[in-house]
mmCIF file of C-alpha atoms in Angstrom:
data_model
loop_
_atom_site.group_PDB
_atom_site.id
_atom_site.type_symbol
_atom_site.label_atom_id
_atom_site.label_comp_id
_atom_site.label_asym_id
_atom_site.label_seq_id
_atom_site.Cartn_x
_atom_site.Cartn_y
_atom_site.Cartn_z
ATOM 1 C CA MET Y 1 -11.048 7.535 -13.680
ATOM 2 C CA ASN Y 2 -9.062 9.193 -17.066
ATOM 3 C CA PRO Y 3 -8.809 6.307 -19.478
ATOM 4 C CA ARG Y 4 -5.989 8.105 -20.698
ATOM 5 C CA LEU Y 5 -3.976 6.652 -17.805
ATOM 6 C CA PHE Y 6 -3.719 3.358 -19.537
ATOM 7 C CA VAL Y 7 -1.523 4.730 -22.017
ATOM 8 C CA LEU Y 8 0.807 5.289 -19.239
ATOM 9 C CA THR Y 9 0.276 1.932 -18.023
ATOM 10 C CA SER Y 10 1.349 0.499 -21.324
ATOM 11 C CA ALA Y 11 4.764 2.251 -20.807
ATOM 12 C CA THR Y 12 5.342 0.916 -17.188
ATOM 13 C CA PHE Y 13 4.108 -2.530 -18.410
ATOM 14 C CA ALA Y 14 7.093 -2.763 -21.101
ATOM 15 C CA ILE Y 15 9.413 -1.696 -18.476
ATOM 16 C CA GLY Y 16 8.284 -4.045 -15.747
ATOM 17 C CA THR Y 17 8.448 -7.010 -18.222
ATOM 18 C CA ASP Y 18 11.972 -6.297 -19.036
ATOM 19 C CA GLY Y 19 12.735 -6.082 -15.314
ATOM 20 C CA PHE Y 20 10.877 -9.251 -14.263
ATOM 21 C CA LEU Y 21 11.662 -11.301 -17.523
ATOM 22 C CA ILE Y 22 15.473 -12.042 -16.535
ATOM 23 C CA ALA Y 23 14.500 -13.858 -13.619
ATOM 24 C CA GLY Y 24 12.342 -16.453 -15.446
ATOM 25 C CA ILE Y 25 14.850 -17.065 -18.168
ATOM 26 C CA LEU Y 26 18.154 -16.756 -15.982
ATOM 27 C CA PRO Y 27 19.367 -20.346 -16.340
ATOM 28 C CA ASP Y 28 19.160 -20.241 -20.320
ATOM 29 C CA ILE Y 29 20.967 -16.653 -20.381
ATOM 30 C CA ALA Y 30 23.739 -18.418 -18.245
ATOM 31 C CA HIS Y 31 24.296 -21.322 -20.251
ATOM 32 C CA SER Y 32 24.134 -19.393 -23.563
ATOM 33 C CA LEU Y 33 26.633 -16.711 -22.634
ATOM 34 C CA ASP Y 34 28.608 -19.302 -20.732
ATOM 35 C CA VAL Y 35 28.521 -17.836 -17.177
ATOM 36 C CA SER Y 36 27.330 -18.917 -13.924
ATOM 37 C CA PRO Y 37 23.660 -18.233 -12.432
ATOM 38 C CA SER Y 38 24.945 -15.647 -9.886
ATOM 39 C CA VAL Y 39 27.037 -14.021 -12.634
ATOM 40 C CA ALA Y 40 23.899 -13.941 -15.224
ATOM 41 C CA GLY Y 41 21.830 -12.569 -12.262
ATOM 42 C CA GLN Y 42 23.935 -9.361 -12.156
ATOM 43 C CA LEU Y 43 22.358 -8.325 -15.616
ATOM 44 C CA VAL Y 44 19.362 -7.500 -13.229
ATOM 45 C CA THR Y 45 21.885 -5.783 -10.663
ATOM 46 C CA PHE Y 46 23.648 -3.770 -13.464
ATOM 47 C CA PHE Y 47 20.063 -2.928 -14.850
ATOM 48 C CA ALA Y 48 18.717 -1.777 -11.606
ATOM 49 C CA LEU Y 49 21.741 0.037 -10.312
ATOM 50 C CA ALA Y 50 22.173 2.137 -13.580
ATOM 51 C CA TYR Y 51 18.446 3.105 -13.444
ATOM 52 C CA ALA Y 52 19.093 4.200 -9.783
ATOM 53 C CA LEU Y 53 22.083 6.227 -10.872
ATOM 54 C CA LEU Y 54 21.107 7.900 -14.041
ATOM 55 C CA SER Y 55 17.441 8.679 -12.900
ATOM 56 C CA PRO Y 56 18.415 12.057 -11.109
ATOM 57 C CA VAL Y 57 20.822 12.874 -13.401
ATOM 58 C CA LEU Y 58 18.991 12.355 -16.752
ATOM 59 C CA ALA Y 59 15.849 14.148 -14.948
ATOM 60 C CA ALA Y 60 18.094 17.035 -14.457
ATOM 61 C CA ALA Y 61 19.110 17.040 -18.272
ATOM 62 C CA THR Y 62 16.038 16.947 -19.533
ATOM 63 C CA ALA Y 63 14.019 19.146 -17.387
ATOM 64 C CA SER Y 64 13.005 21.508 -19.949
ATOM 65 C CA TRP Y 65 11.763 18.977 -22.321
ATOM 66 C CA PRO Y 66 8.003 18.593 -23.062
ATOM 67 C CA ARG Y 67 6.629 15.363 -21.283
ATOM 68 C CA ARG Y 68 5.290 13.583 -24.239
ATOM 69 C CA ARG Y 69 8.760 13.939 -26.147
ATOM 70 C CA LEU Y 70 10.633 12.666 -23.003
ATOM 71 C CA LEU Y 71 8.451 9.892 -22.841
ATOM 72 C CA LEU Y 72 8.853 8.902 -26.377
ATOM 73 C CA THR Y 73 12.637 9.149 -26.295
ATOM 74 C CA GLY Y 74 13.005 7.418 -23.010
ATOM 75 C CA LEU Y 75 11.104 4.404 -24.924
ATOM 76 C CA ALA Y 76 13.135 4.650 -27.897
ATOM 77 C CA VAL Y 77 16.182 4.380 -25.776
ATOM 78 C CA PHE Y 78 14.737 1.507 -23.826
ATOM 79 C CA THR Y 79 13.648 -0.429 -26.821
ATOM 80 C CA LEU Y 80 17.035 -0.119 -28.408
ATOM 81 C CA GLY Y 81 18.592 -1.496 -25.342
ATOM 82 C CA ASN Y 82 16.616 -4.606 -25.423
ATOM 83 C CA VAL Y 83 17.510 -5.302 -29.011
ATOM 84 C CA ILE Y 84 21.166 -4.953 -27.876
ATOM 85 C CA VAL Y 85 20.878 -7.781 -25.638
ATOM 86 C CA ALA Y 86 18.661 -9.794 -27.909
ATOM 87 C CA VAL Y 87 21.578 -9.973 -30.309
ATOM 88 C CA ALA Y 88 24.261 -9.895 -27.845
ATOM 89 C CA PRO Y 89 27.099 -12.730 -28.720
ATOM 90 C CA THR Y 90 29.009 -12.194 -25.352
ATOM 91 C CA TYR Y 91 27.920 -11.123 -21.557
ATOM 92 C CA GLY Y 92 29.803 -8.145 -21.972
ATOM 93 C CA ILE Y 93 27.738 -6.680 -24.875
ATOM 94 C CA ALA Y 94 24.693 -7.787 -22.773
ATOM 95 C CA LEU Y 95 25.606 -5.768 -19.910
ATOM 96 C CA THR Y 96 25.899 -2.837 -22.107
ATOM 97 C CA GLY Y 97 22.277 -3.348 -23.571
ATOM 98 C CA ARG Y 98 21.020 -3.508 -20.115
ATOM 99 C CA LEU Y 99 22.870 0.054 -19.467
ATOM 100 C CA VAL Y 100 21.166 1.240 -22.529
ATOM 101 C CA ALA Y 101 17.812 -0.088 -21.755
ATOM 102 C CA ALA Y 102 18.244 1.390 -17.904
ATOM 103 C CA ALA Y 103 19.052 4.897 -19.331
ATOM 104 C CA GLY Y 104 15.440 4.708 -20.996
ATOM 105 C CA ALA Y 105 13.575 3.290 -18.123
ATOM 106 C CA ALA Y 106 15.157 5.781 -15.822
ATOM 107 C CA VAL Y 107 13.552 8.689 -17.937
ATOM 108 C CA VAL Y 108 10.082 7.083 -18.613
ATOM 109 C CA THR Y 109 8.951 5.804 -15.157
ATOM 110 C CA PRO Y 110 8.933 8.713 -13.002
ATOM 111 C CA VAL Y 111 7.709 10.773 -15.727
ATOM 112 C CA ALA Y 112 4.669 8.518 -16.240
ATOM 113 C CA THR Y 113 3.973 8.446 -12.846
ATOM 114 C CA VAL Y 114 3.952 12.110 -12.017
ATOM 115 C CA ALA Y 115 1.834 12.690 -15.099
ATOM 116 C CA ALA Y 116 -0.630 10.102 -13.927
ATOM 117 C CA THR Y 117 -1.049 12.557 -10.901
ATOM 118 C CA ALA Y 118 -1.432 15.492 -13.272
ATOM 119 C CA LEU Y 119 -4.427 13.982 -15.078
ATOM 120 C CA VAL Y 120 -6.692 13.564 -12.349
ATOM 121 C CA PRO Y 121 -8.140 15.571 -9.322
ATOM 122 C CA PRO Y 122 -6.254 15.392 -5.901
ATOM 123 C CA GLU Y 123 -8.769 12.982 -4.279
ATOM 124 C CA GLN Y 124 -8.376 10.344 -7.175
ATOM 125 C CA ARG Y 125 -4.338 10.337 -7.098
ATOM 126 C CA GLY Y 126 -4.056 7.004 -5.134
ATOM 127 C CA ARG Y 127 -6.058 5.288 -7.729
ATOM 128 C CA ALA Y 128 -4.428 6.792 -10.650
ATOM 129 C CA LEU Y 129 -1.061 5.937 -9.107
ATOM 130 C CA ALA Y 130 -2.396 2.267 -8.733
ATOM 131 C CA VAL Y 131 -3.639 2.201 -12.345
ATOM 132 C CA VAL Y 132 -0.254 3.373 -13.638
ATOM 133 C CA VAL Y 133 1.864 1.166 -11.326
ATOM 134 C CA ALA Y 134 -0.400 -1.669 -12.290
ATOM 135 C CA GLY Y 135 1.784 -2.042 -15.534
ATOM 136 C CA LEU Y 136 4.532 -3.116 -13.472
ATOM 137 C CA SER Y 137 2.510 -5.625 -11.639
ATOM 138 C CA ALA Y 138 0.598 -6.657 -14.682
ATOM 139 C CA ALA Y 139 3.948 -7.318 -16.317
ATOM 140 C CA THR Y 140 4.544 -10.278 -13.854
ATOM 141 C CA ALA Y 141 1.274 -11.543 -14.134
ATOM 142 C CA LEU Y 142 1.608 -11.353 -18.260
ATOM 143 C CA GLY Y 143 4.884 -10.359 -19.411
ATOM 144 C CA ALA Y 144 7.201 -12.181 -17.227
ATOM 145 C CA PRO Y 145 5.778 -15.614 -17.202
ATOM 146 C CA LEU Y 146 4.967 -15.411 -21.127
ATOM 147 C CA GLY Y 147 8.545 -14.474 -21.769
ATOM 148 C CA THR Y 148 9.477 -17.377 -19.475
ATOM 149 C CA ALA Y 149 7.236 -19.776 -21.503
ATOM 150 C CA VAL Y 150 8.751 -18.627 -24.619
ATOM 151 C CA GLY Y 151 12.431 -18.997 -23.602
ATOM 152 C CA ASP Y 152 11.397 -22.423 -22.395
ATOM 153 C CA ALA Y 153 9.847 -23.512 -25.669
ATOM 154 C CA GLY Y 154 12.429 -21.771 -28.005
ATOM 155 C CA HIS Y 155 15.352 -19.295 -26.935
ATOM 156 C CA TRP Y 156 15.726 -16.558 -24.228
ATOM 157 C CA ARG Y 157 16.417 -13.887 -27.151
ATOM 158 C CA VAL Y 158 13.019 -14.157 -28.540
ATOM 159 C CA SER Y 159 11.883 -13.000 -25.225
ATOM 160 C CA LEU Y 160 13.996 -9.814 -25.349
ATOM 161 C CA TRP Y 161 12.799 -9.066 -28.833
ATOM 162 C CA GLY Y 162 9.199 -9.148 -27.515
ATOM 163 C CA VAL Y 163 10.201 -6.771 -24.906
ATOM 164 C CA ALA Y 164 11.381 -4.446 -27.563
ATOM 165 C CA GLY Y 165 8.039 -4.618 -29.384
ATOM 166 C CA LEU Y 166 6.278 -3.884 -26.074
ATOM 167 C CA GLY Y 167 8.432 -0.585 -25.987
ATOM 168 C CA VAL Y 168 7.308 0.323 -29.519
ATOM 169 C CA LEU Y 169 3.613 -0.349 -28.793
ATOM 170 C CA ALA Y 170 3.705 2.055 -25.838
ATOM 171 C CA ALA Y 171 5.582 4.617 -27.869
ATOM 172 C CA VAL Y 172 2.713 4.773 -30.375
ATOM 173 C CA GLY Y 173 0.117 4.750 -27.679
ATOM 174 C CA ILE Y 174 1.677 7.769 -26.140
ATOM 175 C CA ALA Y 175 2.160 9.664 -29.239
ATOM 176 C CA VAL Y 176 -1.208 9.147 -30.439
ATOM 177 C CA LEU Y 177 -3.196 9.205 -27.023
ATOM 178 C CA LEU Y 178 -1.555 11.158 -24.212
ATOM 179 C CA PRO Y 179 -2.753 14.863 -23.874
ATOM 180 C CA PRO Y 180 -0.194 17.635 -23.215
ATOM 181 C CA VAL Y 181 1.199 17.152 -19.669
ATOM 182 C CA PRO Y 182 2.079 20.387 -17.790
ATOM 183 C CA GLU Y 183 5.929 20.398 -17.415
ATOM 184 C CA PRO Y 184 7.780 21.073 -14.112
ATOM 185 C CA PRO Y 185 10.060 23.877 -13.707
ATOM 186 C CA ALA Y 186 13.683 23.228 -14.972
ATOM 187 C CA LEU Y 187 16.110 22.159 -12.015
ATOM 188 C CA ASP Y 188 19.699 21.120 -11.660
ATOM 189 C CA LEU Y 189 20.916 18.076 -10.117
ATOM 190 C CA ARG Y 190 21.515 19.778 -6.811
ATOM 191 C CA THR Y 191 18.139 20.971 -6.344
ATOM 192 C CA ARG Y 192 16.574 17.473 -7.556
ATOM 193 C CA LEU Y 193 18.548 15.873 -4.695
ATOM 194 C CA ALA Y 194 17.327 18.596 -2.063
ATOM 195 C CA PRO Y 195 14.360 16.402 -0.904
ATOM 196 C CA LEU Y 196 16.938 14.178 0.665
ATOM 197 C CA ARG Y 197 17.637 16.957 3.470
ATOM 198 C CA ASP Y 198 13.815 16.513 4.088
ATOM 199 C CA LEU Y 199 13.908 13.902 7.127
ATOM 200 C CA ARG Y 200 10.472 12.901 6.551
ATOM 201 C CA ILE Y 201 11.326 12.298 2.737
ATOM 202 C CA ALA Y 202 14.651 10.268 3.565
ATOM 203 C CA THR Y 203 13.026 8.150 6.004
ATOM 204 C CA VAL Y 204 10.171 7.169 3.451
ATOM 205 C CA LEU Y 205 12.675 6.724 0.791
ATOM 206 C CA SER Y 206 14.530 4.358 3.429
ATOM 207 C CA THR Y 207 11.386 2.272 3.712
ATOM 208 C CA THR Y 208 11.247 1.960 -0.188
ATOM 209 C CA LEU Y 209 15.169 0.988 -0.263
ATOM 210 C CA LEU Y 210 14.749 -1.591 2.354
ATOM 211 C CA ALA Y 211 11.271 -3.040 1.292
ATOM 212 C CA MET Y 212 12.480 -3.452 -2.239
ATOM 213 C CA THR Y 213 15.915 -5.163 -1.432
ATOM 214 C CA GLY Y 214 13.925 -7.423 0.560
ATOM 215 C CA LEU Y 215 11.124 -8.363 -1.903
ATOM 216 C CA TYR Y 216 13.436 -9.011 -4.718
ATOM 217 C CA THR Y 217 16.379 -10.875 -3.201
ATOM 218 C CA VAL Y 218 14.471 -13.857 -3.761
ATOM 219 C CA TYR Y 219 12.848 -12.993 -7.045
ATOM 220 C CA THR Y 220 16.143 -12.499 -9.117
ATOM 221 C CA TYR Y 221 16.804 -16.414 -8.217
ATOM 222 C CA ILE Y 222 13.084 -17.443 -8.057
ATOM 223 C CA SER Y 223 14.054 -20.445 -10.512
ATOM 224 C CA LEU Y 224 16.589 -21.530 -8.201
ATOM 225 C CA SER Y 225 14.725 -20.882 -4.803
ATOM 226 C CA PHE Y 226 11.722 -22.664 -5.889
ATOM 227 C CA ASP Y 227 13.444 -25.549 -8.028
ATOM 228 C CA ARG Y 228 12.037 -27.989 -5.672
ATOM 229 C CA ALA Y 229 8.442 -26.881 -6.712
ATOM 230 C CA THR Y 230 9.170 -26.670 -10.221
ATOM 231 C CA ASP Y 231 11.305 -29.722 -10.479
ATOM 232 C CA GLY Y 232 13.079 -27.795 -13.213
ATOM 233 C CA SER Y 233 10.143 -27.120 -15.471
ATOM 234 C CA GLY Y 234 9.948 -24.167 -17.036
ATOM 235 C CA THR Y 235 5.915 -24.452 -17.411
ATOM 236 C CA ARG Y 236 5.604 -24.934 -13.404
ATOM 237 C CA LEU Y 237 7.871 -21.573 -12.975
ATOM 238 C CA ALA Y 238 5.917 -19.831 -15.710
ATOM 239 C CA LEU Y 239 2.820 -20.751 -13.307
ATOM 240 C CA LEU Y 240 4.551 -19.617 -10.305
ATOM 241 C CA LEU Y 241 5.045 -16.518 -12.095
ATOM 242 C CA VAL Y 242 1.459 -15.966 -13.399
ATOM 243 C CA ALA Y 243 0.325 -16.632 -9.851
ATOM 244 C CA PHE Y 244 2.598 -14.096 -8.594
ATOM 245 C CA GLY Y 245 1.871 -11.495 -11.185
ATOM 246 C CA VAL Y 246 -1.903 -11.851 -10.747
ATOM 247 C CA ALA Y 247 -1.517 -11.541 -7.014
ATOM 248 C CA ALA Y 248 0.689 -8.511 -7.706
ATOM 249 C CA THR Y 249 -1.762 -6.584 -9.824
ATOM 250 C CA ILE Y 250 -4.589 -7.359 -7.291
ATOM 251 C CA GLY Y 251 -2.565 -6.192 -4.513
ATOM 252 C CA ASN Y 252 -1.265 -2.910 -6.260
ATOM 253 C CA LEU Y 253 -5.103 -2.076 -7.384
ATOM 254 C CA THR Y 254 -6.519 -2.872 -4.180
ATOM 255 C CA ALA Y 255 -3.602 -0.834 -2.082
ATOM 256 C CA GLY Y 256 -4.877 2.392 -4.219
ATOM 257 C CA SER Y 257 -8.601 2.085 -2.830
ATOM 258 C CA LEU Y 258 -7.495 0.933 0.486
ATOM 259 C CA THR Y 259 -4.870 3.965 0.705
ATOM 260 C CA ASP Y 260 -7.660 6.463 -0.146
ATOM 261 C CA ARG Y 261 -9.666 5.136 2.405
ATOM 262 C CA PHE Y 262 -7.724 3.799 5.375
ATOM 263 C CA GLY Y 263 -4.504 5.841 4.834
ATOM 264 C CA THR Y 264 -0.935 4.911 4.143
ATOM 265 C CA ARG Y 265 0.176 3.695 7.893
ATOM 266 C CA ARG Y 266 -2.142 0.953 7.970
ATOM 267 C CA VAL Y 267 -1.748 -0.322 4.635
ATOM 268 C CA LEU Y 268 2.157 -0.340 4.980
ATOM 269 C CA THR Y 269 1.817 -2.030 8.242
ATOM 270 C CA VAL Y 270 -0.364 -4.967 7.195
ATOM 271 C CA ALA Y 271 1.475 -5.374 4.073
ATOM 272 C CA LEU Y 272 5.027 -5.541 5.404
ATOM 273 C CA LEU Y 273 3.940 -7.686 8.553
ATOM 274 C CA ALA Y 274 2.475 -10.035 5.923
ATOM 275 C CA CYS Y 275 5.538 -10.111 3.808
ATOM 276 C CA VAL Y 276 7.993 -10.723 6.966
ATOM 277 C CA ALA Y 277 5.962 -13.916 7.832
ATOM 278 C CA ASP Y 278 5.629 -14.920 4.263
ATOM 279 C CA PHE Y 279 9.427 -15.034 3.511
ATOM 280 C CA ALA Y 280 10.308 -16.415 6.988
ATOM 281 C CA LEU Y 281 8.198 -19.672 5.927
ATOM 282 C CA MET Y 282 9.744 -19.870 2.409
ATOM 283 C CA PRO Y 283 12.690 -22.281 3.085
ATOM 284 C CA TRP Y 284 9.533 -24.807 4.053
ATOM 285 C CA SER Y 285 6.695 -23.410 1.920
ATOM 286 C CA GLY Y 286 8.910 -23.619 -1.134
ATOM 287 C CA SER Y 287 9.358 -27.307 -0.884
ATOM 288 C CA GLY Y 288 6.277 -28.208 -2.756
ATOM 289 C CA LEU Y 289 4.196 -26.669 -5.422
ATOM 290 C CA PRO Y 290 0.938 -26.133 -3.277
ATOM 291 C CA GLY Y 291 2.755 -24.388 -0.557
ATOM 292 C CA ALA Y 292 5.042 -22.254 -3.260
ATOM 293 C CA LEU Y 293 1.947 -21.256 -4.949
ATOM 294 C CA VAL Y 294 0.624 -19.787 -1.514
ATOM 295 C CA ALA Y 295 4.034 -18.076 -0.597
ATOM 296 C CA VAL Y 296 4.285 -16.287 -4.133
ATOM 297 C CA ILE Y 297 0.482 -15.348 -3.774
ATOM 298 C CA VAL Y 298 1.244 -13.632 -0.509
ATOM 299 C CA TRP Y 299 4.102 -12.185 -1.875
ATOM 300 C CA GLY Y 300 2.579 -10.376 -4.684
ATOM 301 C CA VAL Y 301 -0.408 -9.058 -3.075
ATOM 302 C CA CYS Y 302 1.299 -7.912 -0.063
ATOM 303 C CA GLY Y 303 4.800 -6.609 -1.562
ATOM 304 C CA PHE Y 304 2.905 -4.539 -4.425
ATOM 305 C CA GLY Y 305 0.616 -3.433 -1.787
ATOM 306 C CA VAL Y 306 3.634 -1.315 -0.399
ATOM 307 C CA LEU Y 307 4.230 0.548 -3.888
ATOM 308 C CA VAL Y 308 1.287 2.912 -3.903
ATOM 309 C CA PRO Y 309 1.007 3.803 -0.095
ATOM 310 C CA GLN Y 310 4.881 4.711 -0.395
ATOM 311 C CA GLN Y 311 4.124 6.990 -3.418
ATOM 312 C CA HIS Y 312 1.068 8.476 -1.880
ATOM 313 C CA ARG Y 313 3.100 9.399 1.113
ATOM 314 C CA LEU Y 314 5.884 10.996 -0.635
ATOM 315 C CA ILE Y 315 3.291 13.180 -2.436
ATOM 316 C CA SER Y 316 1.466 14.032 0.794
ATOM 317 C CA VAL Y 317 4.510 15.490 2.313
ATOM 318 C CA SER Y 318 6.338 16.783 -0.670
ATOM 319 C CA GLY Y 319 3.563 19.165 -1.778
ATOM 320 C CA ALA Y 320 4.979 20.991 -4.915
ATOM 321 C CA GLY Y 321 8.191 19.101 -4.889
ATOM 322 C CA ALA Y 322 6.075 15.703 -5.420
ATOM 323 C CA PRO Y 323 7.876 14.955 -8.741
ATOM 324 C CA LEU Y 324 11.339 15.304 -7.288
ATOM 325 C CA SER Y 325 10.268 13.185 -4.357
ATOM 326 C CA ILE Y 326 8.686 10.571 -6.686
ATOM 327 C CA ALA Y 327 11.971 10.698 -8.921
ATOM 328 C CA LEU Y 328 13.963 9.938 -5.889
ATOM 329 C CA ASN Y 329 11.359 7.081 -4.850
ATOM 330 C CA ALA Y 330 12.079 5.358 -8.243
ATOM 331 C CA THR Y 331 15.885 5.647 -7.462
ATOM 332 C CA ALA Y 332 15.409 4.246 -4.312
ATOM 333 C CA THR Y 333 13.292 1.390 -5.754
ATOM 334 C CA TYR Y 334 15.803 0.417 -8.513
ATOM 335 C CA LEU Y 335 18.842 0.703 -5.823
ATOM 336 C CA GLY Y 336 17.109 -1.655 -3.725
ATOM 337 C CA VAL Y 337 16.147 -4.055 -6.980
ATOM 338 C CA GLY Y 338 20.145 -3.648 -7.756
ATOM 339 C CA LEU Y 339 21.208 -4.586 -4.076
ATOM 340 C CA SER Y 340 18.855 -7.517 -3.940
ATOM 341 C CA GLY Y 341 20.810 -8.980 -7.100
ATOM 342 C CA ALA Y 342 24.167 -8.623 -5.181
ATOM 343 C CA ILE Y 343 22.703 -9.567 -2.074
ATOM 344 C CA GLY Y 344 21.067 -12.747 -3.297
ATOM 345 C CA ALA Y 345 24.319 -13.815 -5.368
ATOM 346 C CA ALA Y 346 26.038 -13.859 -1.741
ATOM 347 C CA GLY Y 347 23.205 -15.511 -0.081
ATOM 348 C CA LEU Y 348 23.306 -18.346 -2.878
ATOM 349 C CA HIS Y 349 26.756 -19.051 -1.583
ATOM 350 C CA LEU Y 350 26.035 -18.439 2.345
ATOM 351 C CA VAL Y 351 22.984 -19.873 2.820
ATOM 352 C CA GLY Y 352 21.746 -21.578 -0.304
ATOM 353 C CA ALA Y 353 18.975 -20.651 -2.814
ATOM 354 C CA HIS Y 354 16.375 -22.396 -0.634
ATOM 355 C CA ARG Y 355 16.932 -20.053 2.392
ATOM 356 C CA LEU Y 356 17.205 -16.801 0.629
ATOM 357 C CA GLY Y 357 13.864 -15.712 2.145
ATOM 358 C CA LEU Y 358 15.304 -15.593 5.564
ATOM 359 C CA ILE Y 359 17.727 -12.810 4.158
ATOM 360 C CA SER Y 360 15.209 -11.118 2.974
ATOM 361 C CA VAL Y 361 13.215 -11.050 6.222
ATOM 362 C CA VAL Y 362 16.119 -8.869 7.663
ATOM 363 C CA PHE Y 363 15.491 -6.327 4.858
ATOM 364 C CA LEU Y 364 11.751 -6.441 5.196
ATOM 365 C CA ALA Y 365 11.706 -6.068 9.180
ATOM 366 C CA ALA Y 366 13.908 -2.933 8.995
ATOM 367 C CA GLY Y 367 11.518 -1.454 6.239
ATOM 368 C CA LEU Y 368 8.871 -1.910 8.672
ATOM 369 C CA VAL Y 369 10.628 -0.306 11.234
ATOM 370 C CA THR Y 370 11.405 2.635 9.125
ATOM 371 C CA ALA Y 371 7.822 3.189 7.879
ATOM 372 C CA GLU Y 372 6.609 3.455 11.274
ATOM 373 C CA LEU Y 373 9.503 6.094 12.021
ATOM 374 C CA ALA Y 374 8.334 8.187 8.922
ATOM 375 C CA HIS Y 375 4.809 8.101 9.961
ATOM 376 C CA ARG Y 376 5.791 9.599 13.334
ATOM 377 C CA ILE Y 377 8.068 12.170 11.815
ATOM 378 C CA ILE Y 378 5.375 13.140 9.607
ATOM 379 C CA ARG Y 379 3.018 13.457 12.374
ATOM 380 C CA LEU Y 380 5.434 15.369 14.589
ATOM 381 C CA ARG Y 381 5.947 17.735 11.652
ATOM 382 C CA GLU Y 382 2.201 18.548 11.254
ATOM 383 C CA GLU Y 383 2.183 19.207 14.962
ATOM 384 C CA GLY Y 384 4.514 21.667 14.566
ATOM 385 C CA ALA Y 385 7.582 19.666 15.896
ATOM 386 C CA PRO Y 386 11.048 20.906 14.623
ATOM 387 C CA THR Y 387 12.169 17.666 12.949
ATOM 388 C CA ALA Y 388 14.141 18.735 9.705
ATOM 389 C CA ALA Y 389 14.396 21.620 7.636
ATOM 390 C CA ALA Y 390 11.265 23.286 6.348
ATOM 391 C CA ALA Y 391 9.752 21.619 3.193
ATOM 392 C CA ALA Y 392 6.567 22.325 0.615
ATOM 393 C CA PRO Y 393 3.550 22.796 2.649
ATOM 394 C CA VAL Y 394 1.190 19.611 2.683
ATOM 395 C CA PRO Y 395 -2.419 19.657 1.083
ATOM 396 C CA ASP Y 396 -4.955 18.881 3.552
ATOM 397 C CA SER Y 397 -6.762 16.746 1.434
ATOM 398 C CA LEU Y 398 -3.616 14.321 1.304
ATOM 399 C CA SER Y 399 -2.347 14.888 5.189
ATOM 400 C CA ARG Y 400 -5.701 13.490 6.507
ATOM 401 C CA GLN Y 401 -4.750 10.191 4.511
ATOM 402 C CA GLU Y 402 -1.408 9.640 6.335
ATOM 403 C CA GLY Y 403 -3.273 7.914 9.291
#
């Protein structure tokens, strides 16, 4: 495996830490900015929705930029956004900072993901994606718990300064170590959205949207959903986040090898079925610390086990259009995260924090259905059945890994 992939991992680690951090320090932010926890949770929603909307627009606007310069600019904007949040005296300014950070993240993540596949031969793409996406899962294992512990010991603003520092370190690594990456052709916004006309890609993206909505509905409000297990202790919450993050990292890296070996369908089906069962039991498993630890470990392993096979499936059906599909997948991911914040806020009032997992089950089960539907549509297209408009040809080495 190309060791330079880890430079890209450092960038996704910084962005992942920013995304996961807010959940651990949500009560402190709400108190400091004089808003309710459900309103403070919209800092996650705003970031995610801004990312989702800006990602294709910025990709079109920066299509001709060299990949390394684009990564460095995105990280600079991301860092600035976190500095704004760190010094924000009011909730409105904090929201503005989240918008700026989202703009930077919307540039960095899709470029880093596609660049990873360009640095390795086709048969190693699954593992290369796993290495880069591991930055997101490692952020849950290290970044979010550390930020939560810092916030509990001192002040939540220190945690945001730490995220800004991670952005600077990632930029230095990319500037020094990342080799030139081939630039994709310059495309306008309409062309970048064109993959949505392919029924295969649209169905795969719907799985991402539904699965991420289900997985993050509880995460944004994890401090409230598991308050029986943590008893209000920031240390116990950090322990749950560490367990979740380590499990997510293991699940992510394991999913890369399993996808290369068994194909996307089997990995996705097993991971989503396990998530459905896990979230259905959370109202009871979350009542004590031992049960909560089991719940978050299954959640981390299987939830992050979905990311790599989804990206691999998109690359396999997109051919030369893979960069466009991966960018849209990132949009779907953050749209799901954004929706989860709003859905979770409504769920707090409708069913209560301890039963948010039951709402997640609905979305995860729907994602399982669309994942199987996507598999069948892809197979029909491979057999020559007219299911949608023609798309780029599928490389043989990848199409064999759909099963």
